Tab-separated table of C-alpha atoms and ligand atoms in Angstrom:
chain	number	residue	atom	x	y	z
A	284	UNK	CA	-5.861	-12.461	28.514
A	285	UNK	CA	-5.523	-14.515	25.328
A	286	UNK	CA	-8.048	-17.327	24.961
A	287	UNK	CA	-6.676	-20.859	24.755
A	288	UNK	CA	-6.591	-22.317	21.257
A	289	UNK	CA	-6.493	-25.885	20.034
A	290	UNK	CA	-5.268	-24.867	16.571
A	291	UNK	CA	-1.561	-25.283	15.792
A	292	UNK	CA	0.664	-22.243	15.221
A	293	UNK	CA	0.575	-21.134	11.589
A	294	UNK	CA	-2.883	-22.622	10.992
A	295	UNK	CA	-4.309	-20.804	7.948
A	296	UNK	CA	-7.593	-18.908	8.163
A	297	UNK	CA	-8.803	-18.186	4.687
A	298	UNK	CA	-11.603	-17.781	2.214
A	299	UNK	CA	-11.911	-19.428	-1.186
A	300	UNK	CA	-13.241	-18.385	-4.593
A	301	UNK	CA	-12.937	-19.556	-8.177
A	302	UNK	CA	-12.177	-17.651	-11.349
A	303	UNK	CA	-15.407	-18.063	-13.311
A	304	UNK	CA	-17.553	-17.443	-10.253
A	305	UNK	CA	-16.132	-14.006	-9.487
A	306	UNK	CA	-13.895	-12.569	-12.201
A	307	UNK	CA	-16.199	-11.377	-14.976
A	308	UNK	CA	-14.581	-9.927	-18.147
A	309	UNK	CA	-14.141	-13.487	-19.453
A	310	UNK	CA	-12.689	-12.451	-22.808
A	311	UNK	CA	-10.690	-9.444	-21.629
A	312	UNK	CA	-6.948	-8.995	-22.073
A	313	UNK	CA	-6.585	-11.672	-24.686
A	314	UNK	CA	-8.424	-14.529	-22.914
A	315	UNK	CA	-10.100	-17.292	-24.893
A	316	UNK	CA	-13.599	-18.561	-24.073
A	317	UNK	CA	-14.067	-21.346	-21.550
A	318	UNK	CA	-16.705	-24.072	-21.497
A	319	UNK	CA	-18.532	-22.098	-18.797
A	320	UNK	CA	-18.658	-19.028	-21.013
A	321	UNK	CA	-20.271	-21.156	-23.700
A	322	UNK	CA	-22.568	-23.039	-21.354
A	323	UNK	CA	-23.893	-19.925	-19.609
A	324	UNK	CA	-24.563	-18.303	-22.980
A	325	UNK	CA	-26.652	-21.311	-24.013
A	326	UNK	CA	-30.279	-20.518	-23.142
A	327	UNK	CA	-31.728	-22.648	-20.361
A	328	UNK	CA	-28.431	-23.838	-18.899
A	329	UNK	CA	-28.125	-21.429	-15.935
A	330	UNK	CA	-31.254	-21.053	-13.802
A	331	UNK	CA	-31.654	-17.294	-13.878
A	332	UNK	CA	-29.911	-16.784	-17.214
A	333	UNK	CA	-26.822	-15.322	-15.491
A	334	UNK	CA	-23.523	-15.359	-17.330
A	335	UNK	CA	-19.990	-14.763	-16.129
A	336	UNK	CA	-19.720	-11.598	-18.228
A	337	UNK	CA	-19.644	-9.408	-15.116
A	338	UNK	CA	-19.900	-11.874	-12.175
A	339	UNK	CA	-18.372	-9.941	-9.228
A	340	UNK	CA	-16.218	-7.866	-11.572
A	341	UNK	CA	-13.209	-9.107	-9.659
A	342	UNK	CA	-10.923	-9.068	-12.730
A	343	UNK	CA	-11.157	-5.269	-12.518
A	344	UNK	CA	-11.948	-4.768	-8.823
A	345	UNK	CA	-9.278	-7.061	-7.355
A	346	UNK	CA	-7.470	-4.244	-5.479
A	347	UNK	CA	-10.676	-3.460	-3.570
A	348	UNK	CA	-11.243	-7.170	-2.896
A	349	UNK	CA	-7.731	-7.559	-1.494
A	350	UNK	CA	-8.540	-4.689	0.873
A	351	UNK	CA	-11.667	-6.571	1.965
A	352	UNK	CA	-9.573	-9.701	2.594
A	353	UNK	CA	-7.209	-7.637	4.709
A	354	UNK	CA	-10.064	-6.170	6.708
A	355	UNK	CA	-11.452	-9.691	7.197
A	356	UNK	CA	-8.119	-10.667	8.700
A	357	UNK	CA	-7.497	-13.539	6.281
A	358	UNK	CA	-4.093	-15.141	6.524
A	359	UNK	CA	-4.654	-17.067	3.294
A	360	UNK	CA	-6.764	-16.790	0.159
A	361	UNK	CA	-7.612	-19.638	-2.204
A	362	UNK	CA	-8.158	-18.531	-5.806
A	363	UNK	CA	-8.249	-20.371	-9.087
A	364	UNK	CA	-6.618	-19.487	-12.386
A	365	UNK	CA	-8.636	-19.541	-15.566
A	366	UNK	CA	-6.750	-21.761	-18.020
A	367	UNK	CA	-8.030	-19.892	-21.078
A	368	UNK	CA	-6.695	-16.573	-19.767
A	369	UNK	CA	-3.208	-18.106	-19.757
A	370	UNK	CA	-3.488	-20.234	-22.905
A	371	UNK	CA	-6.449	-18.870	-24.908
A	372	UNK	CA	-6.597	-22.019	-27.032
A	373	UNK	CA	-5.749	-24.345	-24.154
A	374	UNK	CA	-2.376	-25.219	-25.693
A	375	UNK	CA	0.110	-23.104	-27.627
A	376	UNK	CA	1.064	-19.461	-27.120
A	377	UNK	CA	0.966	-17.938	-23.649
A	378	UNK	CA	-1.159	-14.829	-23.145
A	379	UNK	CA	1.140	-12.595	-21.125
A	380	UNK	CA	-1.662	-10.188	-20.145
A	381	UNK	CA	-3.541	-13.032	-18.420
A	382	UNK	CA	-0.439	-14.160	-16.595
A	383	UNK	CA	0.319	-10.581	-15.531
A	384	UNK	CA	-3.183	-10.236	-14.057
A	385	UNK	CA	-2.648	-13.162	-11.695
A	386	UNK	CA	0.923	-12.132	-10.979
A	387	UNK	CA	-0.247	-8.692	-9.804
A	388	UNK	CA	-2.913	-10.249	-7.605
A	389	UNK	CA	-0.392	-12.588	-5.985
A	390	UNK	CA	2.010	-9.724	-5.304
A	391	UNK	CA	-0.811	-7.722	-3.705
A	392	UNK	CA	-1.815	-10.682	-1.529
A	393	UNK	CA	1.737	-11.224	-0.357
A	394	UNK	CA	2.131	-7.516	0.370
A	395	UNK	CA	-1.033	-7.741	2.492
A	396	UNK	CA	0.385	-10.710	4.426
A	397	UNK	CA	-2.075	-13.161	2.814
A	398	UNK	CA	-0.654	-16.486	1.610
A	399	UNK	CA	-2.125	-17.497	-1.771
A	400	UNK	CA	-3.326	-21.028	-2.436
A	401	UNK	CA	-3.701	-21.349	-6.205
A	402	UNK	CA	-6.005	-23.921	-7.794
A	403	UNK	CA	-5.041	-24.754	-11.370
A	404	UNK	CA	-8.432	-26.041	-12.476
A	405	UNK	CA	-11.810	-25.090	-11.068
A	406	UNK	CA	-14.024	-26.285	-13.948
A	407	UNK	CA	-13.480	-23.609	-16.629
A	408	UNK	CA	-11.821	-25.680	-19.351
A	409	UNK	CA	-10.768	-23.720	-22.450
A	410	UNK	CA	-13.560	-24.143	-25.010
A	411	UNK	CA	-10.917	-24.878	-27.648
A	412	UNK	CA	-9.933	-28.003	-25.705
A	413	UNK	CA	-13.537	-29.105	-25.384
A	414	UNK	CA	-13.624	-28.962	-29.177
A	415	UNK	CA	-10.809	-31.518	-29.088
A	416	UNK	CA	-12.702	-33.823	-26.716
A	417	UNK	CA	-11.975	-32.051	-23.425
A	418	UNK	CA	-11.656	-34.458	-20.498
A	419	UNK	CA	-12.528	-37.359	-22.811
A	420	UNK	CA	-9.277	-36.968	-24.724
A	421	UNK	CA	-6.377	-38.649	-22.991
A	422	UNK	CA	-4.033	-36.011	-24.408
A	423	UNK	CA	-5.381	-33.736	-21.695
A	424	UNK	CA	-2.824	-35.337	-19.396
A	425	UNK	CA	-0.068	-33.476	-21.240
A	426	UNK	CA	-2.171	-30.386	-22.068
A	427	UNK	CA	-2.773	-29.878	-18.361
A	428	UNK	CA	0.850	-30.491	-17.391
A	429	UNK	CA	2.010	-27.945	-19.984
A	430	UNK	CA	-0.469	-25.340	-18.709
A	431	UNK	CA	0.550	-26.073	-15.103
A	432	UNK	CA	4.228	-25.666	-16.015
A	433	UNK	CA	3.579	-22.173	-17.375
A	434	UNK	CA	2.122	-21.199	-14.002
A	435	UNK	CA	4.842	-22.939	-11.972
A	436	UNK	CA	7.502	-21.098	-13.985
A	437	UNK	CA	5.807	-17.707	-13.735
A	438	UNK	CA	4.465	-17.794	-10.182
A	439	UNK	CA	6.211	-20.680	-8.453
A	440	UNK	CA	8.640	-18.446	-6.568
A	441	UNK	CA	5.705	-16.709	-4.822
A	442	UNK	CA	2.969	-19.344	-4.341
A	443	UNK	CA	3.293	-21.502	-1.216
A	444	UNK	CA	0.346	-23.816	-1.951
A	445	UNK	CA	-0.906	-25.250	-5.232
A	446	UNK	CA	-4.000	-27.370	-5.784
A	447	UNK	CA	-4.185	-29.203	-9.095
A	448	UNK	CA	-7.901	-29.924	-9.517
A	449	UNK	CA	-10.960	-28.780	-7.623
A	450	UNK	CA	-13.562	-31.476	-6.911
A	451	UNK	CA	-13.063	-34.216	-9.533
A	452	UNK	CA	-16.476	-35.680	-8.630
A	453	UNK	CA	-18.278	-32.491	-9.665
A	454	UNK	CA	-16.322	-32.167	-12.916
A	455	UNK	CA	-17.372	-35.678	-13.848
A	456	UNK	CA	-20.828	-35.999	-12.317
A	457	UNK	CA	-22.079	-32.576	-13.422
A	458	UNK	CA	-20.145	-32.314	-16.669
A	459	UNK	CA	-20.208	-35.834	-18.102
A	460	UNK	CA	-22.728	-37.972	-16.204
A	461	UNK	CA	-25.781	-35.810	-15.555
A	462	UNK	CA	-25.044	-32.844	-17.779
A	463	UNK	CA	-26.100	-30.203	-15.273
A	464	UNK	CA	-22.740	-28.433	-15.526
A	465	UNK	CA	-20.484	-27.607	-18.474
A	466	UNK	CA	-19.913	-29.185	-20.939
A	467	UNK	CA	-23.350	-30.702	-20.276
A	468	UNK	CA	-22.937	-34.333	-21.344
A	469	UNK	CA	-25.039	-37.192	-19.979
A	470	UNK	CA	-23.288	-40.509	-20.397
A	471	UNK	CA	-22.341	-43.472	-18.223
A	472	UNK	CA	-19.792	-44.331	-20.898
A	473	UNK	CA	-18.041	-40.947	-20.782
A	474	UNK	CA	-18.064	-40.336	-17.016
A	475	UNK	CA	-15.555	-43.006	-15.916
A	476	UNK	CA	-13.212	-42.107	-18.778
A	477	UNK	CA	-13.369	-38.404	-17.972
A	478	UNK	CA	-12.680	-39.252	-14.306
A	479	UNK	CA	-9.628	-41.309	-15.248
A	480	UNK	CA	-8.234	-38.489	-17.374
A	481	UNK	CA	-8.838	-35.925	-14.602
A	482	UNK	CA	-6.781	-38.124	-12.285
A	483	UNK	CA	-4.017	-38.675	-14.859
A	484	UNK	CA	-3.869	-34.915	-15.436
A	485	UNK	CA	-3.531	-34.340	-11.701
A	486	UNK	CA	-0.596	-36.777	-11.519
A	487	UNK	CA	1.056	-35.157	-14.531
A	488	UNK	CA	0.761	-31.707	-12.930
A	489	UNK	CA	2.384	-32.978	-9.739
A	490	UNK	CA	5.289	-34.338	-11.800
A	491	UNK	CA	5.545	-31.036	-13.672
A	492	UNK	CA	5.694	-29.220	-10.343
A	493	UNK	CA	8.533	-31.390	-9.053
A	494	UNK	CA	10.399	-30.720	-12.310
A	495	UNK	CA	9.829	-26.952	-12.131
A	496	UNK	CA	12.428	-24.570	-10.719
A	497	UNK	CA	10.359	-23.825	-7.608
A	498	UNK	CA	9.243	-27.414	-7.057
A	499	UNK	CA	12.776	-28.782	-7.450
A	500	UNK	CA	14.045	-26.172	-4.981
A	501	UNK	CA	11.406	-27.224	-2.449
A	502	UNK	CA	9.521	-23.922	-2.716
A	503	UNK	CA	5.779	-24.529	-2.346
A	504	UNK	CA	3.621	-27.593	-1.828
A	505	UNK	CA	1.142	-29.287	-4.117
A	506	UNK	CA	-2.026	-31.312	-3.542
A	507	UNK	CA	-5.518	-31.977	-4.857
A	508	UNK	CA	-8.919	-30.799	-3.588
A	509	UNK	CA	-11.715	-33.351	-3.224
A	510	UNK	CA	-15.263	-32.818	-2.035
A	511	UNK	CA	-16.337	-35.395	0.505
A	512	UNK	CA	-19.633	-36.161	2.142
A	513	UNK	CA	-20.393	-39.046	4.508
A	514	UNK	CA	-23.036	-41.285	3.004
A	515	UNK	CA	-25.187	-42.788	5.744
A	516	UNK	CA	-27.921	-45.335	5.166
A	517	UNK	CA	-31.281	-43.979	6.299
A	518	UNK	CA	-32.264	-47.446	7.605
A	519	UNK	CA	-30.484	-50.723	8.160
A	520	UNK	CA	-32.419	-52.466	5.384
A	521	UNK	CA	-29.895	-54.409	3.255
A	522	UNK	CA	-31.107	-52.559	0.130
A	523	UNK	CA	-30.373	-49.181	1.732
A	524	UNK	CA	-26.985	-50.329	2.949
A	525	UNK	CA	-26.064	-51.548	-0.537
A	526	UNK	CA	-27.289	-48.292	-2.114
A	527	UNK	CA	-25.205	-46.341	0.376
A	528	UNK	CA	-22.101	-48.338	-0.509
A	529	UNK	CA	-22.688	-47.633	-4.216
A	530	UNK	CA	-23.078	-43.906	-3.814
A	531	UNK	CA	-20.181	-43.712	-1.353
A	532	UNK	CA	-17.991	-45.415	-3.948
A	533	UNK	CA	-19.191	-43.117	-6.716
A	534	UNK	CA	-18.876	-39.923	-4.668
A	535	UNK	CA	-16.107	-40.379	-2.103
A	536	UNK	CA	-13.928	-43.367	-2.895
A	537	UNK	CA	-13.678	-43.142	-6.691
A	538	UNK	CA	-10.934	-40.507	-6.589
A	539	UNK	CA	-9.136	-41.138	-3.299
A	540	UNK	CA	-8.939	-44.913	-3.838
A	541	UNK	CA	-7.259	-44.286	-7.179
A	542	UNK	CA	-4.905	-41.671	-5.734
A	543	UNK	CA	-3.855	-43.544	-2.604
A	544	UNK	CA	-4.758	-47.216	-3.055
A	545	UNK	CA	-3.991	-47.594	-6.761
A	546	UNK	CA	-7.408	-48.986	-7.755
A	547	UNK	CA	-11.051	-48.113	-8.231
A	548	UNK	CA	-13.796	-49.309	-5.866
A	549	UNK	CA	-15.513	-52.531	-6.969
A	550	UNK	CA	-18.976	-50.957	-6.807
A	551	UNK	CA	-18.192	-48.669	-9.757
A	552	UNK	CA	-18.478	-51.503	-12.273
A	553	UNK	CA	-21.990	-52.071	-10.973
A	554	UNK	CA	-22.849	-48.355	-11.062
A	555	UNK	CA	-21.578	-47.740	-14.598
A	556	UNK	CA	-22.507	-51.150	-16.048
A	557	UNK	CA	-21.558	-51.441	-19.721
A	558	UNK	CA	-19.894	-48.018	-19.510
A	559	UNK	CA	-17.160	-49.220	-17.155
A	560	UNK	CA	-13.905	-49.738	-19.107
A	561	UNK	CA	-10.863	-51.889	-18.417
A	562	UNK	CA	-8.125	-49.543	-17.203
A	563	UNK	CA	-4.420	-50.053	-17.755
A	564	UNK	CA	-3.035	-50.971	-14.289
A	565	UNK	CA	0.117	-48.973	-15.095
A	566	UNK	CA	-1.955	-45.773	-15.056
A	567	UNK	CA	-2.373	-45.932	-11.296
A	568	UNK	CA	1.310	-45.248	-10.721
A	569	UNK	CA	0.943	-42.092	-12.827
A	570	UNK	CA	-2.183	-41.072	-10.909
A	571	UNK	CA	-0.692	-41.770	-7.493
A	572	UNK	CA	2.254	-39.402	-7.868
A	573	UNK	CA	3.205	-38.493	-4.266
A	574	UNK	CA	1.780	-35.141	-3.235
A	575	UNK	CA	2.175	-32.892	-0.204
A	576	UNK	CA	-1.353	-32.371	1.114
A	577	UNK	CA	-5.015	-33.098	0.490
A	578	UNK	CA	-7.657	-30.385	0.398
A	579	UNK	CA	-11.105	-31.394	1.629
A	580	UNK	CA	-14.233	-29.459	0.679
A	581	UNK	CA	-17.073	-30.224	3.056
A	582	UNK	CA	-20.653	-29.010	3.075
A	583	UNK	CA	-23.085	-31.753	4.085
A	584	UNK	CA	-23.830	-35.451	4.260
A	585	UNK	CA	-26.109	-37.732	2.270
A	586	UNK	CA	-28.740	-39.724	4.126
A	587	UNK	CA	-29.298	-42.466	1.592
A	588	UNK	CA	-31.986	-44.950	0.534
A	589	UNK	CA	-32.236	-47.485	-2.259
A	590	UNK	CA	-33.960	-46.004	-5.314
A	591	UNK	CA	-34.086	-48.514	-8.204
A	592	UNK	CA	-35.269	-45.876	-10.692
A	593	UNK	CA	-32.455	-43.403	-10.080
A	594	UNK	CA	-29.761	-43.680	-12.725
A	595	UNK	CA	-26.983	-44.772	-12.400
A	596	UNK	CA	-26.345	-45.251	-8.650
A	597	UNK	CA	-29.873	-46.507	-7.841
A	598	UNK	CA	-29.781	-44.438	-4.671
A	599	UNK	CA	-31.141	-41.118	-3.501
A	600	UNK	CA	-30.697	-38.690	-0.630
A	601	UNK	CA	-33.619	-38.252	1.744
A	602	UNK	CA	-34.327	-35.551	4.289
A	603	UNK	CA	-33.574	-35.847	7.966
A	604	UNK	CA	-36.652	-34.420	9.723
A	605	UNK	CA	-34.559	-33.533	12.774
A	606	UNK	CA	-31.994	-31.457	10.872
A	607	UNK	CA	-31.839	-27.929	9.516
A	608	UNK	CA	-31.098	-27.280	5.852
A	609	UNK	CA	-29.364	-24.550	3.865
A	610	UNK	CA	-30.802	-22.642	0.918
A	611	UNK	CA	-29.505	-25.406	-1.376
A	612	UNK	CA	-31.361	-27.978	0.721
A	613	UNK	CA	-28.126	-29.387	2.117
A	614	UNK	CA	-28.334	-30.872	5.607
A	615	UNK	CA	-26.341	-28.965	8.225
A	616	UNK	CA	-24.230	-31.744	9.732
A	617	UNK	CA	-20.999	-30.451	11.298
A	618	UNK	CA	-19.907	-33.765	12.811
A	619	UNK	CA	-19.567	-35.031	9.232
A	620	UNK	CA	-16.545	-32.761	8.834
A	621	UNK	CA	-14.762	-34.426	11.753
A	622	UNK	CA	-15.710	-37.792	10.285
A	623	UNK	CA	-14.359	-37.134	6.788
A	624	UNK	CA	-11.093	-35.689	8.084
A	625	UNK	CA	-10.534	-38.742	10.283
A	626	UNK	CA	-11.600	-41.037	7.451
A	627	UNK	CA	-9.030	-39.579	5.039
A	628	UNK	CA	-6.319	-39.989	7.667
A	629	UNK	CA	-7.376	-43.543	8.621
A	630	UNK	CA	-8.178	-44.939	5.177
A	631	UNK	CA	-5.669	-43.099	3.010
A	632	UNK	CA	-2.887	-40.948	4.292
A	633	UNK	CA	-1.218	-39.137	7.183
A	634	UNK	CA	-0.511	-36.160	4.857
A	635	UNK	CA	-1.485	-32.683	6.061
A	636	UNK	CA	-5.095	-31.811	5.294
A	637	UNK	CA	-6.667	-28.429	4.609
A	638	UNK	CA	-10.376	-27.721	4.765
A	639	UNK	CA	-10.285	-25.931	1.434
A	640	UNK	CA	-14.015	-25.051	1.362
A	641	UNK	CA	-16.805	-24.960	3.894
A	642	UNK	CA	-19.824	-22.715	4.068
A	643	UNK	CA	-23.524	-22.398	3.380
A	644	UNK	CA	-25.942	-20.680	1.044
A	645	UNK	CA	-28.585	-18.856	3.022
A	646	UNK	CA	-31.601	-16.968	1.702
A	647	UNK	CA	-30.477	-13.341	1.582
A	648	UNK	CA	-31.797	-10.402	-0.318
A	649	UNK	CA	-29.983	-9.426	-3.543
A	650	UNK	CA	-30.421	-5.750	-2.632
A	651	UNK	CA	-29.898	-4.349	0.867
A	652	UNK	CA	-31.922	-1.447	2.306
A	653	UNK	CA	-30.122	1.890	1.723
A	654	UNK	CA	-27.570	2.664	4.428
A	655	UNK	CA	-27.041	-0.971	5.461
A	656	UNK	CA	-23.483	-1.163	6.850
A	657	UNK	CA	-23.561	-4.833	7.684
A	658	UNK	CA	-25.698	-7.912	7.093
A	659	UNK	CA	-26.450	-9.962	10.213
A	660	UNK	CA	-26.061	-13.467	8.750
A	661	UNK	CA	-26.238	-15.161	12.122
A	662	UNK	CA	-27.219	-18.542	10.677
A	663	UNK	CA	-24.003	-18.539	8.662
A	664	UNK	CA	-22.000	-17.565	11.759
A	665	UNK	CA	-23.571	-20.535	13.574
A	666	UNK	CA	-22.790	-22.820	10.627
A	667	UNK	CA	-19.146	-21.716	10.454
A	668	UNK	CA	-18.748	-21.902	14.219
A	669	UNK	CA	-20.024	-25.484	14.416
A	670	UNK	CA	-17.822	-26.590	11.530
A	671	UNK	CA	-14.691	-24.941	12.907
A	672	UNK	CA	-15.440	-26.745	16.180
A	673	UNK	CA	-15.643	-29.950	14.133
A	674	UNK	CA	-12.155	-29.247	12.754
A	675	UNK	CA	-10.956	-28.787	16.315
A	676	UNK	CA	-12.397	-32.217	17.171
A	677	UNK	CA	-10.445	-33.737	14.290
A	678	UNK	CA	-7.255	-32.043	15.519
A	679	UNK	CA	-7.925	-33.409	19.000
A	680	UNK	CA	-7.964	-36.921	17.596
A	681	UNK	CA	-4.615	-36.355	15.956
A	682	UNK	CA	-5.563	-35.424	12.389
A	683	UNK	CA	-2.978	-33.070	10.888
A	684	UNK	CA	-5.236	-30.216	9.717
A	685	UNK	CA	-3.350	-27.089	8.621
A	686	UNK	CA	-6.009	-24.607	7.554
A	687	UNK	CA	-9.668	-23.713	7.144
A	688	UNK	CA	-11.075	-21.789	4.153
A	689	UNK	CA	-14.610	-20.450	4.190
A	690	UNK	CA	-16.566	-20.695	0.969
A	691	UNK	CA	-16.798	-17.973	-0.129
A	692	UNK	CA	-15.296	-14.507	0.095
A	693	UNK	CA	-18.073	-12.993	-2.041
A	694	UNK	CA	-21.642	-13.790	-3.012
A	695	UNK	CA	-20.929	-15.131	-6.477
A	696	UNK	CA	-22.139	-17.138	-9.428
A	697	UNK	CA	-23.224	-20.492	-8.068
A	698	UNK	CA	-22.810	-22.259	-11.417
A	699	UNK	CA	-26.155	-23.550	-12.731
A	700	UNK	CA	-28.016	-21.722	-9.956
A	701	UNK	CA	-26.786	-18.314	-11.118
A	702	UNK	CA	-26.652	-15.517	-8.552
A	703	UNK	CA	-29.605	-16.791	-6.509
A	704	UNK	CA	-27.603	-18.782	-3.946
A	705	UNK	CA	-25.495	-16.647	-1.628
A	706	UNK	CA	-22.447	-18.101	0.157
A	707	UNK	CA	-20.408	-14.917	0.751
A	708	UNK	CA	-18.755	-13.434	3.811
A	709	UNK	CA	-19.370	-10.224	1.865
A	710	UNK	CA	-22.727	-9.431	0.318
A	711	UNK	CA	-22.511	-8.376	-3.331
A	712	UNK	CA	-25.196	-6.278	-4.958
A	713	UNK	CA	-24.827	-7.542	-8.509
A	714	UNK	CA	-26.397	-4.422	-10.023
A	715	UNK	CA	-23.981	-1.984	-8.382
A	716	UNK	CA	-21.091	-4.301	-7.401
A	717	UNK	CA	-21.160	-2.784	-3.903
A	718	UNK	CA	-19.700	-5.144	-1.292
A	719	UNK	CA	-21.207	-5.075	2.221
A	720	UNK	CA	-19.636	-7.122	5.003
A	721	UNK	CA	-21.695	-9.718	6.821
A	722	UNK	CA	-21.333	-10.719	10.482
A	723	UNK	CA	-19.631	-13.890	9.205
A	724	UNK	CA	-16.715	-11.762	7.906
A	725	UNK	CA	-16.238	-10.401	11.430
A	726	UNK	CA	-16.450	-13.939	12.787
A	727	UNK	CA	-13.727	-15.104	10.434
A	728	UNK	CA	-11.616	-12.140	11.482
A	729	UNK	CA	-12.088	-13.138	15.126
A	730	UNK	CA	-10.990	-16.695	14.304
A	731	UNK	CA	-7.944	-15.468	12.402
A	732	UNK	CA	-6.839	-13.001	15.051
A	733	UNK	CA	-7.198	-15.526	17.915
A	734	UNK	CA	-5.991	-18.539	15.899
A	735	UNK	CA	-9.344	-20.220	16.383
A	736	UNK	CA	-9.913	-19.526	20.070
A	737	UNK	CA	-12.872	-17.298	19.141
A	738	UNK	CA	-14.823	-20.385	18.130
A	739	UNK	CA	-16.012	-20.521	21.761
A	740	UNK	CA	-16.619	-16.800	22.086
A	741	UNK	CA	-20.325	-16.085	21.604
A	742	UNK	CA	-19.605	-12.406	20.921
A	743	UNK	CA	-17.113	-13.132	18.107
A	744	UNK	CA	-18.659	-11.747	14.967
A	745	UNK	CA	-20.159	-8.736	16.711
A	746	UNK	CA	-17.521	-6.031	16.070
A	747	UNK	CA	-17.530	-4.183	12.760
A	748	UNK	CA	-14.589	-4.880	10.458
A	749	UNK	CA	-11.782	-2.348	10.912
A	750	UNK	CA	-10.928	0.028	8.072
A	751	UNK	CA	-8.224	-1.199	5.715
B	1844	IFM	O1	-19.596	-22.904	-5.496
B	1844	IFM	C1	-19.095	-24.187	-5.295
B	1844	IFM	C2	-17.616	-24.245	-5.594
B	1844	IFM	O2	-17.325	-23.799	-6.869
B	1844	IFM	C3	-17.112	-25.656	-5.464
B	1844	IFM	N1	-17.505	-26.249	-4.216
B	1844	IFM	C4	-18.874	-26.103	-3.784
B	1844	IFM	C5	-19.307	-24.664	-3.883
B	1844	IFM	C6	-20.775	-24.517	-3.427
B	1844	IFM	O3	-21.611	-25.277	-4.225
């Protein structure tokens, strides 16, 4: 007898990845270097000295990886395209070999019954554009729209879901405010300008989509992906409440307020001080170009206290002694996912939402004992189960959620942390490139094959994956 499910028909069960984190071969087939190629080759920038030169070797092993997706039962797969594979200099001539690589992958996904969601930008800006100012140059609004148009023209007939930008907060906070991610700048003057240009570029890509053949014909949908995290004050001291409002503005509201309310939160002037510019009010109409869905990446929450010495938000996250934490020291807090989904609906928009990333890094060995057929990552299964239940709670309160994507298909390059932090449904031995399924892959398969009913089935995740 089929189990009852609370998930609507057609709900997508997927996994997500990004180009730089898995592809490897960054300069193959005519590609130009990206800022991540440069950054990772700069000594001291990536914790364990890892580069994307091999990563998960997905650029060459994609047929095998599609087989793994099939075995995992995915109904959708979220990938990103590397801009400098398509336009090696960021603008100008198209590199057909790069385009062909993604085109083949999309055909293989469709043949396997897996709907692709394609992200246009997941942090790997062409290095040539960084040389022209990168996200600090307002011309990036048209550079990005031109790049997006190449993809819409080439792939638009086959891609049902497009995401313009992945996680604007990370692009800005890591890349331009704290310098922990490429291109590694640290400036309260640059960060708000980079953020504004990211948002303008998003709006321009949405307009380019509507003007494209596929977009004009109503083929495919387009949205943005934001990372959200409830910020909760650790106490009710007025200082902690004010600090929480500042960091909530800087993390959560900065981008969605601009996209849906046509303004920036007041607290940002306080956070960025002298760095905060006067923006042209007319820009908000360009930013707020109507889109079709919002993607929400959710991992954790931030329990917040006032911290006068912490630049520039004067706030910091503290530990919850009652909670468990992942290998990245992120609090496991599933109810936060229900909260952010409801919050987006209540504060911003009734548009369909997708959980475009959710998952956890857990301490797992880089090398498995010989003969290991499967890794029993039961903590990850518990994490995914509780978060899928949180999505069900959001659905029960009327939020229009259309899909859930686990981060990530493969153990991959976790940016500045290198290979040390493992998020995969499949274990990857980075010396041999052997993929070994984890129990979480079986759990995702159970979710996909029961349309979510397996969330209540304690044995889901036990069976081995079937052969392809
Ligand atoms: O690995 C990242 C991904 O690239 C973007 N979202 C968060 C993930 C885990 O840190």
